[in-house]
Amino acid sequence: MSGAFLTALRFHAAAHPALGAEDADKLCYQAAFGPAHLVSDGAAARRAFREEFARAQEEDAPAFEPVSDGYVRCGLAAWKRLGLPGDWLLNMCLHTAAQGAAPDAAARFYRCRGEVDALAAAGALPFSTGAWRAYCAAHPAPQPVRHSGAYRLRERPAYRLVDARYAPLLPVFVRLAAQPGRPGARTLAIDGRAAAGKSTAAALLAAALGAGVVHMDDFFLPAALRTPQRLSEPGGNVHYERFAAEVLPQLASGAAFSYRRFDCAAMGYGTPRDVPAGAWRIVEGAYSHHPRFGAYRDVSAFFTVPPDAQRRRVTARNGAAAWEAFETR
């Protein structure tokens, strides 16, 4: 985390000249603990957010500012300027908080303080080493603090801390928000290369939108249908007939439904997967854009990944043998 935090610290020192010792310590706390403290009173967090979002004035500013490799700050004014629903951002924050802090959060906090001390000693921050060390001596333990009065007066901070993995999804959020409203539900389909982050993105987006998710991995082709002719088709290893029968007719209604989930380990059908009622559905996985399904989706997203990163991810997730099989098939 150190490198990411150091980059974030330099960014904030340049972007926010009113940064003081208290503000740097707040950054340390956020980098280590995230917004986990909000879980203690979710109702108060929701109420405070909605009041603050209603007051926020649209502003042409970056939507996200770095904090660490795990968290970013999302500005309310920028989010509002993009026409994005406040409840999406609120859900993102609460979802991030619910994940909890890392077990070594306290150690991370003190490492971040060390980074601040080093930069202050190098004269790279808007406050002196003496001011920083005096602050730390008076506040030795990690705790959530407010921004300093000077920072609040000059910078007018209004943001929420969210999982850093939300930041690359901003273009998807913008496209989703641009869709015209209508009765029933709208569908986002996420296709892409193996290990490109489709499932992770779907889970994050589902938390923000309150959407149900359909996984293409649940439509693995049963053994009885795995003929050479079928497997020679592009996407032939997907049970597209069952997807068309059990899922496609249900997506636009907005009502809850369930579908059979194929268990690859047992090579049979497992517990049905429930898709809750809602205004959004997400279909994620390879061949979710299959031409056989027609124009069922309102928004399409295709995820890609560099070859080296793909190899690392597949190997970490499934092992070296799986990567070799994937590479040669």
XYZ file of C-alpha atoms in Angstrom, residues 92-305:
214
model
C -21.152 2.315 -2.954
C -20.018 3.869 0.307
C -22.103 1.569 2.501
C -21.003 -1.478 0.503
C -17.384 -0.438 0.998
C -17.944 0.111 4.718
C -19.596 -3.293 5.098
C -16.432 -4.998 3.836
C -14.693 -3.860 7.019
C -11.123 -2.804 7.573
C -8.163 -5.083 6.885
C -6.864 -7.072 9.889
C -3.611 -5.106 9.753
C -5.334 -1.719 9.432
C -3.622 -0.251 12.497
C -0.189 -1.223 11.177
C -1.083 0.304 7.807
C -2.119 3.498 9.547
C 1.245 3.894 11.262
C 3.094 3.098 8.036
C 1.129 5.876 6.350
C 2.073 8.224 9.166
C 5.684 7.332 8.473
C 5.240 8.329 4.824
C 3.780 11.672 5.897
C 6.678 12.244 8.276
C 9.228 11.548 5.543
C 7.568 13.889 3.037
C 7.153 16.614 5.639
C 10.844 16.308 6.533
C 11.687 16.673 2.838
C 9.682 19.901 2.660
C 7.211 18.373 0.202
C 4.060 19.075 2.241
C 2.277 22.339 3.094
C 3.060 21.907 6.809
C 6.269 21.460 8.785
C 7.713 18.361 10.393
C 7.296 20.047 13.753
C 3.590 20.622 13.207
C 3.128 17.036 12.080
C 5.006 15.478 14.983
C 3.225 17.691 17.491
C -0.114 16.587 16.070
C 0.855 12.898 16.214
C 2.088 13.257 19.794
C -1.258 14.742 20.789
C -3.196 12.080 18.846
C -1.178 8.850 19.110
C -3.981 6.381 18.294
C -5.807 5.988 14.966
C -9.223 7.605 14.993
C -11.599 9.149 12.430
C -11.130 12.913 12.518
C -12.675 15.897 10.767
C -10.823 18.013 8.282
C -9.139 21.051 9.787
C -11.045 24.322 9.891
C -8.658 25.909 7.388
C -9.110 22.995 4.991
C -12.902 23.082 5.265
C -12.937 26.837 4.662
C -10.734 26.761 1.561
C -11.365 23.341 0.018
C -15.046 22.832 0.949
C -14.647 19.036 1.042
C -17.764 17.029 0.219
C -17.026 13.438 -0.721
C -17.501 9.823 0.281
C -14.866 7.145 0.594
C -15.452 4.122 -1.655
C -13.696 0.996 -2.869
C -11.028 2.014 -5.394
C -12.327 -0.599 -7.837
C -15.353 1.623 -8.446
C -13.253 4.333 -10.109
C -12.624 2.504 -13.430
C -16.359 1.792 -13.651
C -17.286 5.475 -13.941
C -17.922 5.290 -17.735
C -20.322 2.401 -17.102
C -22.193 4.392 -14.451
C -22.505 7.333 -16.854
C -23.959 5.114 -19.582
C -26.378 3.493 -17.161
C -27.620 6.847 -15.895
C -28.172 8.042 -19.471
C -30.702 5.285 -20.177
C -34.297 6.509 -20.461
C -36.603 5.472 -17.670
C -39.367 2.971 -18.333
C -41.549 0.515 -16.441
C -39.898 -2.756 -15.538
C -36.158 -3.327 -15.517
C -33.178 -2.511 -17.703
C -30.278 -4.858 -18.315
C -26.516 -4.397 -18.374
C -24.587 -7.250 -20.023
C -20.873 -7.593 -19.211
C -18.845 -9.764 -21.582
C -15.094 -9.942 -22.001
C -11.895 -11.910 -21.826
C -11.102 -14.449 -19.130
C -9.870 -12.879 -15.877
C -10.713 -9.372 -17.086
C -12.739 -8.605 -13.955
C -16.273 -9.264 -15.202
C -17.537 -10.949 -12.040
C -15.859 -8.404 -9.772
C -17.340 -5.506 -11.717
C -20.778 -7.123 -11.687
C -20.666 -7.511 -7.904
C -19.606 -3.889 -7.409
C -22.220 -2.555 -9.813
C -24.911 -4.758 -8.292
C -24.188 -3.299 -4.858
C -24.424 0.245 -6.218
C -27.552 -0.279 -8.321
C -29.354 -2.754 -6.096
C -29.356 -5.088 -9.091
C -29.747 -8.832 -9.383
C -26.992 -10.718 -11.213
C -27.217 -13.583 -13.701
C -23.941 -15.493 -14.164
C -23.145 -17.086 -17.504
C -20.999 -19.629 -15.619
C -24.304 -21.077 -14.387
C -25.056 -22.105 -17.983
C -22.213 -24.545 -18.529
C -23.156 -27.064 -21.201
C -24.272 -30.461 -19.788
C -22.294 -33.529 -20.837
C -25.119 -34.913 -22.968
C -24.977 -31.848 -25.221
C -21.181 -31.648 -25.540
C -20.891 -33.024 -29.066
C -17.929 -32.187 -31.322
C -20.248 -30.225 -33.583
C -21.636 -28.188 -30.666
C -18.212 -27.468 -29.189
C -16.929 -26.291 -32.566
C -19.410 -23.385 -32.475
C -18.318 -20.002 -31.089
C -19.846 -20.020 -27.619
C -21.028 -23.574 -28.107
C -19.970 -24.524 -24.582
C -22.749 -22.288 -23.234
C -26.208 -23.764 -22.745
C -27.747 -20.892 -24.656
C -31.071 -22.663 -25.156
C -31.629 -22.797 -21.395
C -30.531 -19.177 -20.931
C -33.039 -18.161 -23.604
C -35.804 -20.144 -21.899
C -35.145 -19.437 -18.207
C -33.642 -15.939 -18.176
C -34.395 -13.875 -21.275
C -38.198 -13.763 -20.798
C -37.760 -12.596 -17.184
C -35.262 -9.753 -17.494
C -37.458 -6.857 -18.580
C -40.278 -7.408 -16.093
C -38.463 -6.199 -13.002
C -40.049 -9.021 -10.977
C -38.090 -11.561 -8.958
C -37.313 -14.871 -10.641
C -34.975 -17.830 -10.336
C -33.145 -20.091 -12.743
C -31.364 -23.420 -12.538
C -27.656 -23.255 -11.784
C -25.406 -25.857 -13.393
C -22.750 -27.176 -10.991
C -19.621 -28.026 -12.980
C -18.086 -29.985 -10.101
C -21.107 -32.285 -9.845
C -21.916 -32.053 -13.571
C -25.545 -31.523 -12.664
C -27.996 -28.882 -11.541
C -27.477 -27.387 -8.108
C -29.471 -24.989 -5.964
C -31.468 -22.513 -8.088
C -30.149 -18.964 -8.137
C -32.611 -16.263 -7.111
C -32.637 -12.897 -8.888
C -34.424 -10.265 -6.781
C -36.889 -7.735 -8.109
C -35.359 -4.437 -9.140
C -34.950 -1.713 -11.724
C -31.662 -3.157 -13.004
C -30.399 -6.608 -13.985
C -26.788 -7.521 -14.682
C -25.848 -10.468 -16.886
C -22.150 -11.163 -16.545
C -19.799 -13.610 -18.159
C -18.365 -14.834 -21.405
C -20.869 -14.942 -24.276
C -23.427 -12.759 -22.513
C -23.344 -10.811 -25.809
C -23.998 -13.962 -27.868
C -25.913 -13.093 -31.078
C -28.393 -15.885 -30.343
C -29.783 -13.813 -27.476
C -30.755 -10.891 -29.694
C -30.990 -7.291 -28.486
C -32.043 -8.058 -24.918
C -29.558 -5.708 -23.237
C -29.925 -1.964 -22.724
C -26.225 -1.372 -22.011
C -23.275 -3.497 -23.115
C -19.797 -3.519 -21.604
C -16.814 -5.538 -22.813
C -13.883 -6.044 -20.447
C -10.380 -6.770 -21.654
C -7.063 -7.424 -19.913
